[in-house]
Short mmCIF file of C-alpha atoms (C1' of nucleotides) in Angstrom, two decimals:
data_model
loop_
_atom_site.label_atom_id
_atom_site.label_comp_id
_atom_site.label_asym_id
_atom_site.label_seq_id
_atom_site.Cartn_x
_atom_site.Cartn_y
_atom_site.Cartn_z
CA UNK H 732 -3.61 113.19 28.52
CA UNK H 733 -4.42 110.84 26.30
CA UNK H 734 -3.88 107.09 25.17
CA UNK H 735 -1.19 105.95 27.60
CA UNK H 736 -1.34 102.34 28.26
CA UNK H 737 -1.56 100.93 31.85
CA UNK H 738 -0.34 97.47 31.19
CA UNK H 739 -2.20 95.56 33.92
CA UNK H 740 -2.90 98.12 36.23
CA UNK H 741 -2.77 96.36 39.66
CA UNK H 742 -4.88 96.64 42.78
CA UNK H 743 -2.75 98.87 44.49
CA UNK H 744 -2.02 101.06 41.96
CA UNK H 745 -5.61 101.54 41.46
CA UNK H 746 -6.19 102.75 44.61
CA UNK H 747 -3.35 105.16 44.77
CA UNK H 748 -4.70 106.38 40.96
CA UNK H 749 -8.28 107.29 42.49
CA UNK H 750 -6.29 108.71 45.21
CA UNK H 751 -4.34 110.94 43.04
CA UNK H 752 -7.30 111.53 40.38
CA UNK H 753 -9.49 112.96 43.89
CA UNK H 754 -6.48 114.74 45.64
CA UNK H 755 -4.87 115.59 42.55
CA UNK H 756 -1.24 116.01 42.88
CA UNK H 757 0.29 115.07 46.36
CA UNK H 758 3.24 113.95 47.74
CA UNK H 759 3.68 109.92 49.42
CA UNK H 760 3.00 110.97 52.78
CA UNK H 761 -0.54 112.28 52.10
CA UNK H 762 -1.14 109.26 49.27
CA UNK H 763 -0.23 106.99 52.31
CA UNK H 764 -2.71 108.70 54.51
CA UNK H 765 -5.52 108.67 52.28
CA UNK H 766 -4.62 104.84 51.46
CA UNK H 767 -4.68 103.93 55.36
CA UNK H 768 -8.14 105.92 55.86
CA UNK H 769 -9.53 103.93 52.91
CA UNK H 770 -8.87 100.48 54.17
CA UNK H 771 -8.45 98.34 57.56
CA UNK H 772 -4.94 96.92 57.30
CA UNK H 773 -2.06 99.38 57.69
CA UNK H 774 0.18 100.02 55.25
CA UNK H 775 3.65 101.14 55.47
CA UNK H 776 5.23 103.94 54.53
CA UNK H 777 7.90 102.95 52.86
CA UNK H 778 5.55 100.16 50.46
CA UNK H 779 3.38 103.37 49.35
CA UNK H 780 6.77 104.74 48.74
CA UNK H 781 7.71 102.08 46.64
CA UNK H 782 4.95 101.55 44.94
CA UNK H 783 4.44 105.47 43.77
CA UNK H 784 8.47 104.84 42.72
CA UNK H 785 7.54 101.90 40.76
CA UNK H 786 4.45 103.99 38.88
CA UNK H 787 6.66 106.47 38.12
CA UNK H 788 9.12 104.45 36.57
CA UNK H 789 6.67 102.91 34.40
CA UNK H 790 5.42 105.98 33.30
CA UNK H 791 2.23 105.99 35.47
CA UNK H 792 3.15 108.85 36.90
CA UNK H 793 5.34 112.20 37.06
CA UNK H 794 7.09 113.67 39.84
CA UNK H 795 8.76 117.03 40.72
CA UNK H 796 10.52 117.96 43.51
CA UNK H 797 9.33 120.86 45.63
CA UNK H 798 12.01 121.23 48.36
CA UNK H 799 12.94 117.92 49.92
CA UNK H 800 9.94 115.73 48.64
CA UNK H 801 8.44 114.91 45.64
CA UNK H 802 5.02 115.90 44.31
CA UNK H 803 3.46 113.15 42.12
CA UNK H 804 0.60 113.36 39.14
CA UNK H 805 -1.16 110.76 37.19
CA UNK H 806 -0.27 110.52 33.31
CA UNK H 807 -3.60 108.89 33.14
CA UNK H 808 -7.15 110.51 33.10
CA UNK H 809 -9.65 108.47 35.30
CA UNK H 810 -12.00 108.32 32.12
CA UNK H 811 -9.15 106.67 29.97
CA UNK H 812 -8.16 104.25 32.57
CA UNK H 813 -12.35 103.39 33.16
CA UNK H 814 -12.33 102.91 29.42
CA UNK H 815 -9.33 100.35 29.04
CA UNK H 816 -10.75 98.49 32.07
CA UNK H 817 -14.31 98.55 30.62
CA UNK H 818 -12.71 97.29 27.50
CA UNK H 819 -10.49 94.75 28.95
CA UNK H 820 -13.64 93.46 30.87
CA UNK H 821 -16.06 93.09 28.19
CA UNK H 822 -13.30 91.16 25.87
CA UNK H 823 -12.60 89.25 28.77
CA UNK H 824 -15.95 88.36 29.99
CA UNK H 825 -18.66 89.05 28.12
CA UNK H 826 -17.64 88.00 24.60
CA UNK H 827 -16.78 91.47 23.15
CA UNK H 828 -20.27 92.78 24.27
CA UNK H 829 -20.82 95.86 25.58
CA UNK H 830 -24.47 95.25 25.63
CA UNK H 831 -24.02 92.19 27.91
CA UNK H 832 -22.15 93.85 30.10
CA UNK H 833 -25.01 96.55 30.08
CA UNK H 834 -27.40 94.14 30.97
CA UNK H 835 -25.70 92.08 33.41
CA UNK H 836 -24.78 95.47 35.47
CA UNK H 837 -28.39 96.57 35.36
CA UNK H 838 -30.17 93.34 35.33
CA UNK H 839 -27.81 92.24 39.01
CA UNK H 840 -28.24 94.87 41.02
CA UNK H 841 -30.67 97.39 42.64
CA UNK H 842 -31.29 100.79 40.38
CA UNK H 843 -33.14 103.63 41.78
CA UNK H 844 -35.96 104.85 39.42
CA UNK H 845 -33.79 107.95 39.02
CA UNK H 846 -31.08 106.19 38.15
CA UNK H 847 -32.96 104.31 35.14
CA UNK H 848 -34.51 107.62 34.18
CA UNK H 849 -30.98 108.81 34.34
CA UNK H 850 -29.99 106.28 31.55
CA UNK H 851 -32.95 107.19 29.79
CA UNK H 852 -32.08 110.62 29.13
CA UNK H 853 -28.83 109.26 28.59
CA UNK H 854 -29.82 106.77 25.27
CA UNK H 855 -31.77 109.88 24.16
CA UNK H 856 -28.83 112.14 24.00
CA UNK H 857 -26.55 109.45 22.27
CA UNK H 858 -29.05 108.43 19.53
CA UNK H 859 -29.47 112.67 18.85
CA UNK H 860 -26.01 112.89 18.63
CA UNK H 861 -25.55 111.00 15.38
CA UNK S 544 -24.39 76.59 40.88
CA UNK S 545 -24.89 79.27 43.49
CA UNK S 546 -21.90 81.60 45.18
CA UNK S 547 -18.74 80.11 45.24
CA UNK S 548 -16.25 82.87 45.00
CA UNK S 549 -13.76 83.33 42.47
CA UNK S 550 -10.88 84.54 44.69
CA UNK S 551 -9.17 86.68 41.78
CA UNK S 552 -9.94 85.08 38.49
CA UNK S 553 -6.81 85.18 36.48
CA UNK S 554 -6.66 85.86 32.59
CA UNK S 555 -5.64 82.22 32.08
CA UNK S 556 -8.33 80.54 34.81
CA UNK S 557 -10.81 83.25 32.80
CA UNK S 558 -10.07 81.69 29.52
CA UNK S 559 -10.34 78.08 30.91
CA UNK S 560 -13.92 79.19 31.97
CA UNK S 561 -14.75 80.73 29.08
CA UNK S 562 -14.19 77.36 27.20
CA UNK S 563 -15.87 75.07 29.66
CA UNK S 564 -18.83 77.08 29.69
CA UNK S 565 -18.86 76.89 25.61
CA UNK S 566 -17.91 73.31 25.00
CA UNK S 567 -19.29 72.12 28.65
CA UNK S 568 -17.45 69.72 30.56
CA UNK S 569 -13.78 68.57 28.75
CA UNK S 570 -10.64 66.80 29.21
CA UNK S 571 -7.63 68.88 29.35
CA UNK S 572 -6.68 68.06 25.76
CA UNK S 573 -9.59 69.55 24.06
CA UNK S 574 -9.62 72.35 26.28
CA UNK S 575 -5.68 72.76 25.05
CA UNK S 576 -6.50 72.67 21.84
CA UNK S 577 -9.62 76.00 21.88
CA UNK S 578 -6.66 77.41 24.01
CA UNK S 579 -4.84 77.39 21.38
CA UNK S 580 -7.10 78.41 18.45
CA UNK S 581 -7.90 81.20 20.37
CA UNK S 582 -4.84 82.60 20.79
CA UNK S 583 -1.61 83.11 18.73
CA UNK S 584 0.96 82.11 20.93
CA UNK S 585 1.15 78.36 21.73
CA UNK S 586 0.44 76.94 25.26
CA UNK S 587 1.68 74.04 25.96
CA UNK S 588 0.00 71.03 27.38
CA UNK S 589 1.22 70.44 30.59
CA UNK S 590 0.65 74.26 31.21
CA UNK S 591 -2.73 73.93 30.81
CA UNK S 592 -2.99 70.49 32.66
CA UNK S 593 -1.33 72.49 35.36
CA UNK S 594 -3.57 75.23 34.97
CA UNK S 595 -6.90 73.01 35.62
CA UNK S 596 -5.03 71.13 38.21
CA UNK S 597 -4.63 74.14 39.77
CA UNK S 598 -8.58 75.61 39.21
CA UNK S 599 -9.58 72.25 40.66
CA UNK S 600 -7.86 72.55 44.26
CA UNK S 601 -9.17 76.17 44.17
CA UNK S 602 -12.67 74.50 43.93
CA UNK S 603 -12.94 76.45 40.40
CA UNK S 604 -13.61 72.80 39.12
CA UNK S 605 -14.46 69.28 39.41
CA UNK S 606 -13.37 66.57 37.63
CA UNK S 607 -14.24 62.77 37.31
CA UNK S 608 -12.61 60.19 35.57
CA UNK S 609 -13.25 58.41 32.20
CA UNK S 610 -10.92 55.63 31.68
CA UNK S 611 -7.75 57.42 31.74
CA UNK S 612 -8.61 60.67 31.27
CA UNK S 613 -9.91 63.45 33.65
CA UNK S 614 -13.20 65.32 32.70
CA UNK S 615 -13.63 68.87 34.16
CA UNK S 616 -16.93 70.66 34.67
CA UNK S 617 -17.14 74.26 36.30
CA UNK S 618 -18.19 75.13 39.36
CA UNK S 619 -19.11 78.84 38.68
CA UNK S 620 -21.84 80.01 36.26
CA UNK S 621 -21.05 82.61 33.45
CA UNK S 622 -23.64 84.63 35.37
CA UNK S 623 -22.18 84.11 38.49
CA UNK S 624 -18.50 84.85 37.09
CA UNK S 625 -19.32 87.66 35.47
CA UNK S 626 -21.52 89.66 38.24
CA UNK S 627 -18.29 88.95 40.65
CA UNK S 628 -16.12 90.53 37.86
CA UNK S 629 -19.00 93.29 37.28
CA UNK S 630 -18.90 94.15 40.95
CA UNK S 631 -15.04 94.44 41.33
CA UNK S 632 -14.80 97.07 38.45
CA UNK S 633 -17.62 99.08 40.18
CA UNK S 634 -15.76 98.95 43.49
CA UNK S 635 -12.52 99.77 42.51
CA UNK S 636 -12.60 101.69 39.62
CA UNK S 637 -16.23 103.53 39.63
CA UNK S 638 -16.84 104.69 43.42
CA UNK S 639 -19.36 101.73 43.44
CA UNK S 640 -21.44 103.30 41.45
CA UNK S 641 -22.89 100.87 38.53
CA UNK S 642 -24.48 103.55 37.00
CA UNK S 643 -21.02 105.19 36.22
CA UNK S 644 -20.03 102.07 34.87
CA UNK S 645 -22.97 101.75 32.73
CA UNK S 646 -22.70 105.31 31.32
CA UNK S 647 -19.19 104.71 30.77
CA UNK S 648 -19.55 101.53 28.34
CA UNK S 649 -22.16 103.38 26.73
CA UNK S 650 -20.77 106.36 25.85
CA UNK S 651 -17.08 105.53 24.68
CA UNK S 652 -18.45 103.26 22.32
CA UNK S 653 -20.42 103.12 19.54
CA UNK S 654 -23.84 101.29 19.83
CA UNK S 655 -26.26 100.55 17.56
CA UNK S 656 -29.63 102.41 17.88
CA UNK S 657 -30.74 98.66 18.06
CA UNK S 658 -28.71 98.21 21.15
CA UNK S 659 -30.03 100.95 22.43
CA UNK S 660 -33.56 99.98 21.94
CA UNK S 661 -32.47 96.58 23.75
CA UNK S 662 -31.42 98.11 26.56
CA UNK S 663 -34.59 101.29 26.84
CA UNK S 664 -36.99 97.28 26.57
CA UNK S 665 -34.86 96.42 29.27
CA UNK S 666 -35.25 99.31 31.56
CA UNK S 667 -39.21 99.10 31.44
CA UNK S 668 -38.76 95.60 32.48
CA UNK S 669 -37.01 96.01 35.45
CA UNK S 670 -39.44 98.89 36.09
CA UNK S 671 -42.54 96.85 35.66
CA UNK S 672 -40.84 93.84 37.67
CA UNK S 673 -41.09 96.23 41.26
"C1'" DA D 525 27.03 121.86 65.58
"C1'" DA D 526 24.25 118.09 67.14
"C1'" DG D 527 20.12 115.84 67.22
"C1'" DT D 528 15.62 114.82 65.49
"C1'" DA D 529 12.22 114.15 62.12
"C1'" DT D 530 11.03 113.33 57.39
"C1'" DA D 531 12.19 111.72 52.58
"C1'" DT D 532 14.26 108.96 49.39
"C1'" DA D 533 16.78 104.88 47.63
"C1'" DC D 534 17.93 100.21 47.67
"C1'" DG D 535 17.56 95.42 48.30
"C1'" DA D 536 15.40 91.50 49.57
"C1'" DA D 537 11.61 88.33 51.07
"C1'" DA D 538 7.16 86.11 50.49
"C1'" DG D 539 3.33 85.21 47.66
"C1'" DT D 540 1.15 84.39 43.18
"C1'" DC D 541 0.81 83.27 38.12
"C1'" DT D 542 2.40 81.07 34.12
"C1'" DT D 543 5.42 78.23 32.04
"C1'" DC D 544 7.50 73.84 31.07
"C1'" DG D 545 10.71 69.62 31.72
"C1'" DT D 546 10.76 65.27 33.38
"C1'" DA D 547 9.09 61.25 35.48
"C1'" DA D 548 5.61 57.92 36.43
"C1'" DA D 549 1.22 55.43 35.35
"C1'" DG D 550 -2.20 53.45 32.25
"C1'" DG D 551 -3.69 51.49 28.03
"C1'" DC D 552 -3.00 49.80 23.16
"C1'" DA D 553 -0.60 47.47 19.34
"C1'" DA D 554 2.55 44.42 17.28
"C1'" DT G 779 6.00 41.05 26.49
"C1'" DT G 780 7.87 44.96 24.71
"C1'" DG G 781 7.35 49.36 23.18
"C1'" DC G 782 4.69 53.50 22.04
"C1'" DC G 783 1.25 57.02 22.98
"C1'" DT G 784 -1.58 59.56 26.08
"C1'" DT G 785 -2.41 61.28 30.54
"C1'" DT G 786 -1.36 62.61 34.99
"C1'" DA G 787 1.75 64.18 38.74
"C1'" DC G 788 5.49 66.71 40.52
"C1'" DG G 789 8.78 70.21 40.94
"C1'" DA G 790 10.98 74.14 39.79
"C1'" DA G 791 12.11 78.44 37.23
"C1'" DG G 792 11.04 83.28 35.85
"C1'" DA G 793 8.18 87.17 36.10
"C1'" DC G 794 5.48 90.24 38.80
"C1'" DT G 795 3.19 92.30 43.09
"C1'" DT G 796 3.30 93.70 47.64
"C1'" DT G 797 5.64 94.15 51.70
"C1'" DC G 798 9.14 96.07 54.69
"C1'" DG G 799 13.94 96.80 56.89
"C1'" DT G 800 17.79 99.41 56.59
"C1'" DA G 801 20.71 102.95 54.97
"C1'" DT G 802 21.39 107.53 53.26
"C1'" DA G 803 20.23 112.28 52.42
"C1'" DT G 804 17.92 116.65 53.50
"C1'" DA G 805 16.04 120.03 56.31
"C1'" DC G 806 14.62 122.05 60.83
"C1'" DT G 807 15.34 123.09 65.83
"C1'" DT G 808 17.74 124.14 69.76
#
DNA sequence: AAGTATATACGAAAGTCTTCGTAAAGGCAA
DNA sequence: TTGCCTTTACGAAGACTTTCGTATATACTT
Protein backbone atom coordinates (compact mmCIF):
# COMPACT_ATOMS: atom_id res chain seq x y z
CA UNK A 1 0.00 0.00 0.00
CA UNK A 2 2.32 2.22 0.90
CA UNK A 3 3.63 5.92 0.46
CA UNK A 4 1.29 7.24 -2.24
CA UNK A 5 0.80 10.87 -2.01
CA UNK A 6 -2.72 12.44 -1.80
CA UNK A 7 -1.89 15.89 -2.93
CA UNK A 8 -4.55 17.88 -1.06
CA UNK A 9 -6.99 15.43 -0.45
CA UNK A 10 -10.34 17.34 -0.58
CA UNK A 11 -13.49 17.17 1.48
CA UNK A 12 -15.27 15.07 -0.72
CA UNK A 13 -12.84 12.78 -1.48
CA UNK A 14 -12.41 12.19 2.11
CA UNK A 15 -15.62 11.11 2.62
CA UNK A 16 -15.86 8.78 -0.28
CA UNK A 17 -12.13 7.36 1.09
CA UNK A 18 -13.74 6.44 4.63
CA UNK A 19 -16.50 5.19 2.56
CA UNK A 20 -14.41 2.91 0.59
CA UNK A 21 -11.82 2.12 3.58
CA UNK A 22 -15.43 0.81 5.68
CA UNK A 23 -17.21 -0.82 2.61
CA UNK A 24 -14.14 -1.77 1.02
CA UNK A 25 -14.44 -2.10 -2.63
CA UNK A 26 -17.85 -0.95 -4.18
CA UNK A 27 -19.13 0.30 -7.12
CA UNK A 28 -20.62 4.41 -7.48
CA UNK A 29 -24.03 3.50 -6.87
CA UNK A 30 -23.47 2.08 -3.36
CA UNK A 31 -20.51 4.95 -2.65
CA UNK A 32 -23.43 7.38 -3.54
CA UNK A 33 -25.74 5.72 -1.13
CA UNK A 34 -23.55 5.58 1.71
CA UNK A 35 -22.54 9.38 0.91
CA UNK A 36 -26.39 10.47 0.94
CA UNK A 37 -27.03 8.43 4.34
CA UNK A 38 -24.02 10.25 5.82
CA UNK A 39 -25.10 13.77 5.22
CA UNK A 40 -28.38 16.07 4.81
CA UNK A 41 -28.01 17.56 1.34
CA UNK A 42 -28.47 15.19 -1.60
CA UNK A 43 -26.03 14.49 -3.82
CA UNK A 44 -26.25 13.46 -7.33
CA UNK A 45 -25.42 10.65 -8.96
CA UNK A 46 -23.67 11.63 -11.58
CA UNK A 47 -21.18 14.25 -9.13
CA UNK A 48 -20.25 10.94 -7.02
CA UNK A 49 -19.65 9.63 -10.44
CA UNK A 50 -17.42 12.20 -11.28
CA UNK A 51 -15.74 12.59 -8.49
CA UNK A 52 -14.76 8.60 -8.06
CA UNK A 53 -13.62 9.28 -12.07
CA UNK A 54 -11.54 12.10 -11.03
CA UNK A 55 -9.80 9.86 -7.97
CA UNK A 56 -9.12 7.40 -10.23
CA UNK A 57 -7.45 9.40 -12.62
CA UNK A 58 -5.25 10.78 -10.10
CA UNK A 59 -4.31 7.63 -8.91
CA UNK A 60 -6.53 7.65 -5.76
CA UNK A 61 -8.07 4.89 -6.76
CA UNK A 62 -8.36 1.59 -9.03
CA UNK A 63 -11.17 0.30 -10.86
CA UNK A 64 -12.18 -2.98 -12.62
CA UNK A 65 -14.99 -3.74 -14.44
CA UNK A 66 -17.26 -6.56 -13.35
CA UNK A 67 -19.96 -6.75 -16.07
CA UNK A 68 -21.36 -3.34 -16.94
CA UNK A 69 -20.02 -1.28 -13.87
CA UNK A 70 -17.01 -0.64 -12.31
CA UNK A 71 -15.77 -1.77 -8.90
CA UNK A 72 -13.48 0.83 -7.24
CA UNK A 73 -10.55 0.42 -4.35
CA UNK A 74 -8.51 2.88 -2.51
CA UNK A 75 -4.61 2.96 -3.33
CA UNK A 76 -4.41 4.51 0.04
CA UNK A 77 -4.50 2.81 3.54
CA UNK A 78 -6.64 4.89 6.06
CA UNK A 79 -3.49 4.83 8.46
CA UNK A 80 -1.22 6.45 5.68
CA UNK A 81 -3.70 9.01 4.71
CA UNK A 82 -4.30 9.80 8.91
CA UNK A 83 -0.54 10.11 8.95
CA UNK A 84 0.00 12.71 6.01
CA UNK A 85 -2.96 14.68 7.45
CA UNK A 86 -1.57 14.47 11.02
CA UNK A 87 1.63 15.61 9.49
CA UNK A 88 0.33 18.28 7.31
CA UNK A 89 -1.57 19.58 10.46
CA UNK A 90 1.08 19.76 12.93
CA UNK A 91 3.53 21.64 10.25
CA UNK A 92 0.73 23.71 9.56
CA UNK A 93 -0.49 24.57 12.91
CA UNK A 94 1.31 23.74 15.62
CA UNK A 95 4.89 24.64 14.68
CA UNK A 96 6.18 21.13 13.76
CA UNK A 97 4.96 19.79 17.20
CA UNK A 98 3.50 16.76 17.66
CA UNK A 99 3.43 17.29 21.32
CA UNK A 100 1.30 20.46 20.91
CA UNK A 101 -0.94 18.95 18.97
CA UNK A 102 -1.09 16.19 21.77
CA UNK A 103 -1.90 18.58 24.20
CA UNK A 104 -4.22 20.79 22.52
CA UNK A 105 -6.42 17.52 21.50
CA UNK A 106 -6.41 16.34 25.08
CA UNK A 107 -6.26 19.53 26.94
CA UNK A 108 -9.85 20.85 24.56
CA UNK A 109 -11.98 18.30 24.90
CA UNK A 110 -13.76 15.81 27.24
CA UNK A 111 -11.66 12.29 27.81
CA UNK A 112 -13.22 9.48 29.57
CA UNK A 113 -10.96 8.08 32.40
CA UNK A 114 -10.68 5.02 30.15
CA UNK A 115 -9.68 6.80 27.50
CA UNK A 116 -6.62 8.49 29.47
CA UNK A 117 -5.83 5.11 30.95
CA UNK A 118 -6.00 4.01 27.39
CA UNK A 119 -3.08 6.43 26.49
CA UNK A 120 -1.41 5.36 29.46
CA UNK A 121 -0.89 1.93 28.52
CA UNK A 122 -0.25 3.34 25.30
CA UNK A 123 3.17 5.64 26.40
CA UNK A 124 4.11 2.45 28.28
CA UNK A 125 4.20 0.25 25.30
CA UNK A 126 6.09 2.91 23.11
CA UNK A 127 8.83 3.74 25.67
CA UNK A 128 9.31 -0.54 25.99
CA UNK A 129 9.57 -0.69 22.53
CA UNK A 130 12.91 1.06 22.16
CA UNK B 1 -10.94 36.64 21.49
CA UNK B 2 -13.68 34.08 21.89
CA UNK B 3 -15.43 31.90 18.81
CA UNK B 4 -15.38 33.46 15.70
CA UNK B 5 -15.23 30.76 13.14
CA UNK B 6 -12.69 30.23 10.68
CA UNK B 7 -14.93 29.19 7.74
CA UNK B 8 -12.09 26.96 6.01
CA UNK B 9 -8.74 28.38 6.87
CA UNK B 10 -6.70 28.27 3.76
CA UNK B 11 -2.84 27.40 3.65
CA UNK B 12 -2.15 31.05 2.73
CA UNK B 13 -4.83 32.79 5.42
CA UNK B 14 -2.98 29.93 7.86
CA UNK B 15 0.37 31.35 7.20
CA UNK B 16 -0.85 35.02 7.53
CA UNK B 17 -2.01 33.87 11.07
CA UNK B 18 0.79 32.18 11.91
CA UNK B 19 2.83 35.47 11.45
CA UNK B 20 0.45 37.83 13.15
CA UNK B 21 0.30 35.76 16.06
CA UNK B 22 4.37 35.75 16.15
CA UNK B 23 5.17 39.33 15.29
CA UNK B 24 1.55 40.65 16.66
CA UNK B 25 -0.22 43.18 14.85
CA UNK B 26 1.70 44.34 11.23
CA UNK B 27 1.37 46.19 8.13
CA UNK B 28 1.18 44.20 5.07
CA UNK B 29 4.81 44.87 4.19
CA UNK B 30 6.40 43.23 7.08
CA UNK B 31 4.05 40.53 7.02
CA UNK B 32 5.32 40.16 3.08
CA UNK B 33 8.52 40.08 3.95
CA UNK B 34 8.28 36.69 6.98
CA UNK B 35 6.12 35.44 3.97
CA UNK B 36 8.78 35.39 2.18
CA UNK B 37 11.62 34.18 4.46
CA UNK B 38 9.57 31.46 5.16
CA UNK B 39 9.13 30.16 2.07
CA UNK B 40 11.20 29.62 -1.15
CA UNK B 41 9.09 30.79 -3.73
CA UNK B 42 8.47 34.57 -3.84
CA UNK B 43 5.00 36.14 -3.14
CA UNK B 44 4.45 39.10 -4.32
CA UNK B 45 3.16 42.13 -2.59
CA UNK B 46 -0.01 42.90 -3.83
CA UNK B 47 -0.82 39.09 -3.36
CA UNK B 48 -0.45 39.33 0.03
CA UNK B 49 -2.14 42.85 0.35
CA UNK B 50 -4.90 41.01 -1.40
CA UNK B 51 -4.67 38.21 0.78
CA UNK B 52 -5.27 40.37 4.15
CA UNK B 53 -7.74 42.42 2.30
CA UNK B 54 -9.44 39.50 1.81
CA UNK B 55 -9.00 37.91 5.72
CA UNK B 56 -10.31 41.31 6.79
CA UNK B 57 -13.89 41.22 5.01
CA UNK B 58 -13.99 37.57 6.24
CA UNK B 59 -13.72 39.15 9.78
CA UNK B 60 -10.29 37.03 10.04
CA UNK B 61 -8.85 40.60 10.82
CA UNK B 62 -8.99 44.11 11.75
CA UNK B 63 -7.07 46.76 10.75
CA UNK B 64 -6.59 50.52 11.71
CA UNK B 65 -4.71 53.04 10.17
CA UNK B 66 -1.27 54.65 10.90
CA UNK B 67 -0.59 57.46 8.64
CA UNK B 68 -0.68 55.74 5.43
CA UNK B 69 -0.38 52.46 6.22
CA UNK B 70 -2.90 49.76 7.42
CA UNK B 71 -2.08 47.77 10.68
CA UNK B 72 -3.72 44.29 11.00
CA UNK B 73 -4.36 42.45 14.25
CA UNK B 74 -6.15 38.92 14.36
CA UNK B 75 -9.26 38.17 15.34
CA UNK B 76 -8.77 34.41 16.18
CA UNK B 77 -6.45 33.07 18.91
CA UNK B 78 -3.75 30.36 18.10
CA UNK B 79 -5.80 28.37 20.61
CA UNK B 80 -8.87 29.07 19.13
CA UNK B 81 -7.45 28.35 15.45
CA UNK B 82 -5.98 25.46 16.23
CA UNK B 83 -8.87 23.54 18.34
CA UNK B 84 -11.20 24.43 15.10
CA UNK B 85 -8.45 22.77 12.93
CA UNK B 86 -8.04 19.92 15.75
CA UNK B 87 -11.75 19.23 15.58
CA UNK B 88 -12.08 19.05 11.71
CA UNK B 89 -9.33 16.30 11.44
CA UNK B 90 -11.19 14.31 14.19
CA UNK B 91 -14.46 14.63 12.29
CA UNK B 92 -13.48 13.85 9.05
CA UNK B 93 -10.68 11.79 9.12
CA UNK B 94 -10.83 9.87 12.70
CA UNK B 95 -14.68 8.87 13.23
CA UNK B 96 -14.59 11.77 15.82
CA UNK B 97 -12.71 10.06 17.89
CA UNK B 98 -9.70 12.32 19.43
CA UNK B 99 -8.32 9.54 20.98
CA UNK B 100 -7.56 7.94 17.49
CA UNK B 101 -6.06 11.02 16.60
CA UNK B 102 -3.95 11.17 19.57
CA UNK B 103 -2.70 7.56 19.24
CA UNK B 104 -2.08 8.21 15.75
CA UNK B 105 0.50 11.27 16.21
CA UNK B 106 1.98 9.28 18.81
CA UNK B 107 2.74 6.29 17.36
CA UNK B 108 4.00 7.15 13.70
CA UNK B 109 6.44 9.28 15.16
CA UNK B 110 9.20 9.24 17.16
CA UNK B 111 8.95 11.00 20.63
CA UNK B 112 11.21 11.58 23.09
CA UNK B 113 10.76 9.66 26.41
CA UNK B 114 10.74 13.39 27.61
CA UNK B 115 7.70 14.03 25.55
CA UNK B 116 6.28 11.32 26.78
CA UNK B 117 6.76 12.19 30.34
CA UNK B 118 5.13 15.69 29.31
CA UNK B 119 2.26 14.32 28.18
CA UNK B 120 1.79 11.08 31.27
CA UNK B 121 2.21 15.02 33.77
CA UNK B 122 -0.42 16.05 31.63
CA UNK B 123 -2.85 13.27 31.92
CA UNK B 124 -2.77 13.38 35.89
CA UNK B 125 -3.64 16.94 35.50
CA UNK B 126 -6.60 16.70 33.71
CA UNK B 127 -7.41 13.80 36.06
CA UNK B 128 -6.92 15.75 39.22
CA UNK B 129 -8.78 18.88 37.56
CA UNK B 130 -12.47 16.66 37.71
C1' DA C 1 -36.98 -6.21 -31.32
C1' DA C 2 -38.40 -2.44 -28.47
C1' DG C 3 -38.44 -0.29 -24.29
C1' DT C 4 -36.72 0.55 -19.75
C1' DA C 5 -33.38 0.98 -16.28
C1' DT C 6 -28.64 1.55 -15.02
C1' DA C 7 -23.73 2.95 -16.07
C1' DT C 8 -20.39 5.61 -18.04
C1' DA C 9 -18.41 9.66 -20.44
C1' DC C 10 -18.21 14.36 -21.48
C1' DG C 11 -18.63 19.16 -21.00
C1' DA C 12 -19.75 23.08 -18.76
C1' DA C 13 -21.15 26.23 -14.92
C1' DA C 14 -20.53 28.32 -10.40
C1' DG C 15 -17.71 29.00 -6.52
C1' DT C 16 -13.23 29.56 -4.27
C1' DC C 17 -8.14 30.43 -3.83
C1' DT C 18 -4.01 32.48 -5.31
C1' DT C 19 -1.77 35.29 -8.24
C1' DC C 20 -0.56 39.67 -10.20
C1' DG C 21 -0.96 43.99 -13.31
C1' DT C 22 -2.42 48.42 -13.28
C1' DA C 23 -4.35 52.48 -11.55
C1' DA C 24 -5.20 55.77 -8.00
C1' DA C 25 -4.06 58.11 -3.54
C1' DG C 26 -0.92 59.86 -0.03
C1' DG C 27 3.35 61.59 1.56
C1' DC C 28 8.31 63.06 0.98
C1' DA C 29 12.27 65.27 -1.32
C1' DA C 30 14.51 68.30 -4.36
C1' DT D 1 5.51 72.17 -7.85
C1' DT D 2 7.14 68.22 -9.79
C1' DG D 3 8.46 63.74 -9.36
C1' DC D 4 9.36 59.49 -6.78
C1' DC D 5 8.22 55.94 -3.44
C1' DT D 6 4.96 53.48 -0.71
C1' DT D 7 0.41 51.96 0.02
C1' DT D 8 -4.08 50.86 -1.13
C1' DA D 9 -7.85 49.54 -4.32
C1' DC D 10 -9.69 47.19 -8.14
C1' DG D 11 -10.23 43.79 -11.52
C1' DA D 12 -9.23 39.86 -13.79
C1' DA D 13 -6.86 35.47 -15.00
C1' DG D 14 -5.72 30.55 -14.03
C1' DA D 15 -6.19 26.61 -11.26
C1' DC D 16 -9.07 23.61 -8.67
C1' DT D 17 -13.49 21.70 -6.49
C1' DT D 18 -18.09 20.51 -6.69
C1' DT D 19 -22.13 20.31 -9.10
C1' DC D 20 -25.16 18.61 -12.68
C1' DG D 21 -27.32 18.10 -17.53
C1' DT D 22 -27.09 15.56 -21.44
C1' DA D 23 -25.60 12.03 -24.41
C1' DT D 24 -24.09 7.39 -25.19
C1' DA D 25 -23.49 2.58 -24.12
C1' DT D 26 -24.81 -1.79 -21.93
C1' DA D 27 -27.79 -5.08 -20.17
C1' DC D 28 -32.42 -6.92 -18.86
C1' DT D 29 -37.45 -7.70 -19.67
C1' DT D 30 -41.39 -8.52 -22.15
Amino acid sequence: MADLKLPRPTDKELEILQILWRQGPSNVRTVNEALNLAKPGEVGYTTTLKLMQIMHDKGLLTRSKSGKTHIYKTLVSEGDAQNQLVDKLIDKAFQGSALKLVMQALGNRKSTASDLNEIRDFLDQLEKGK
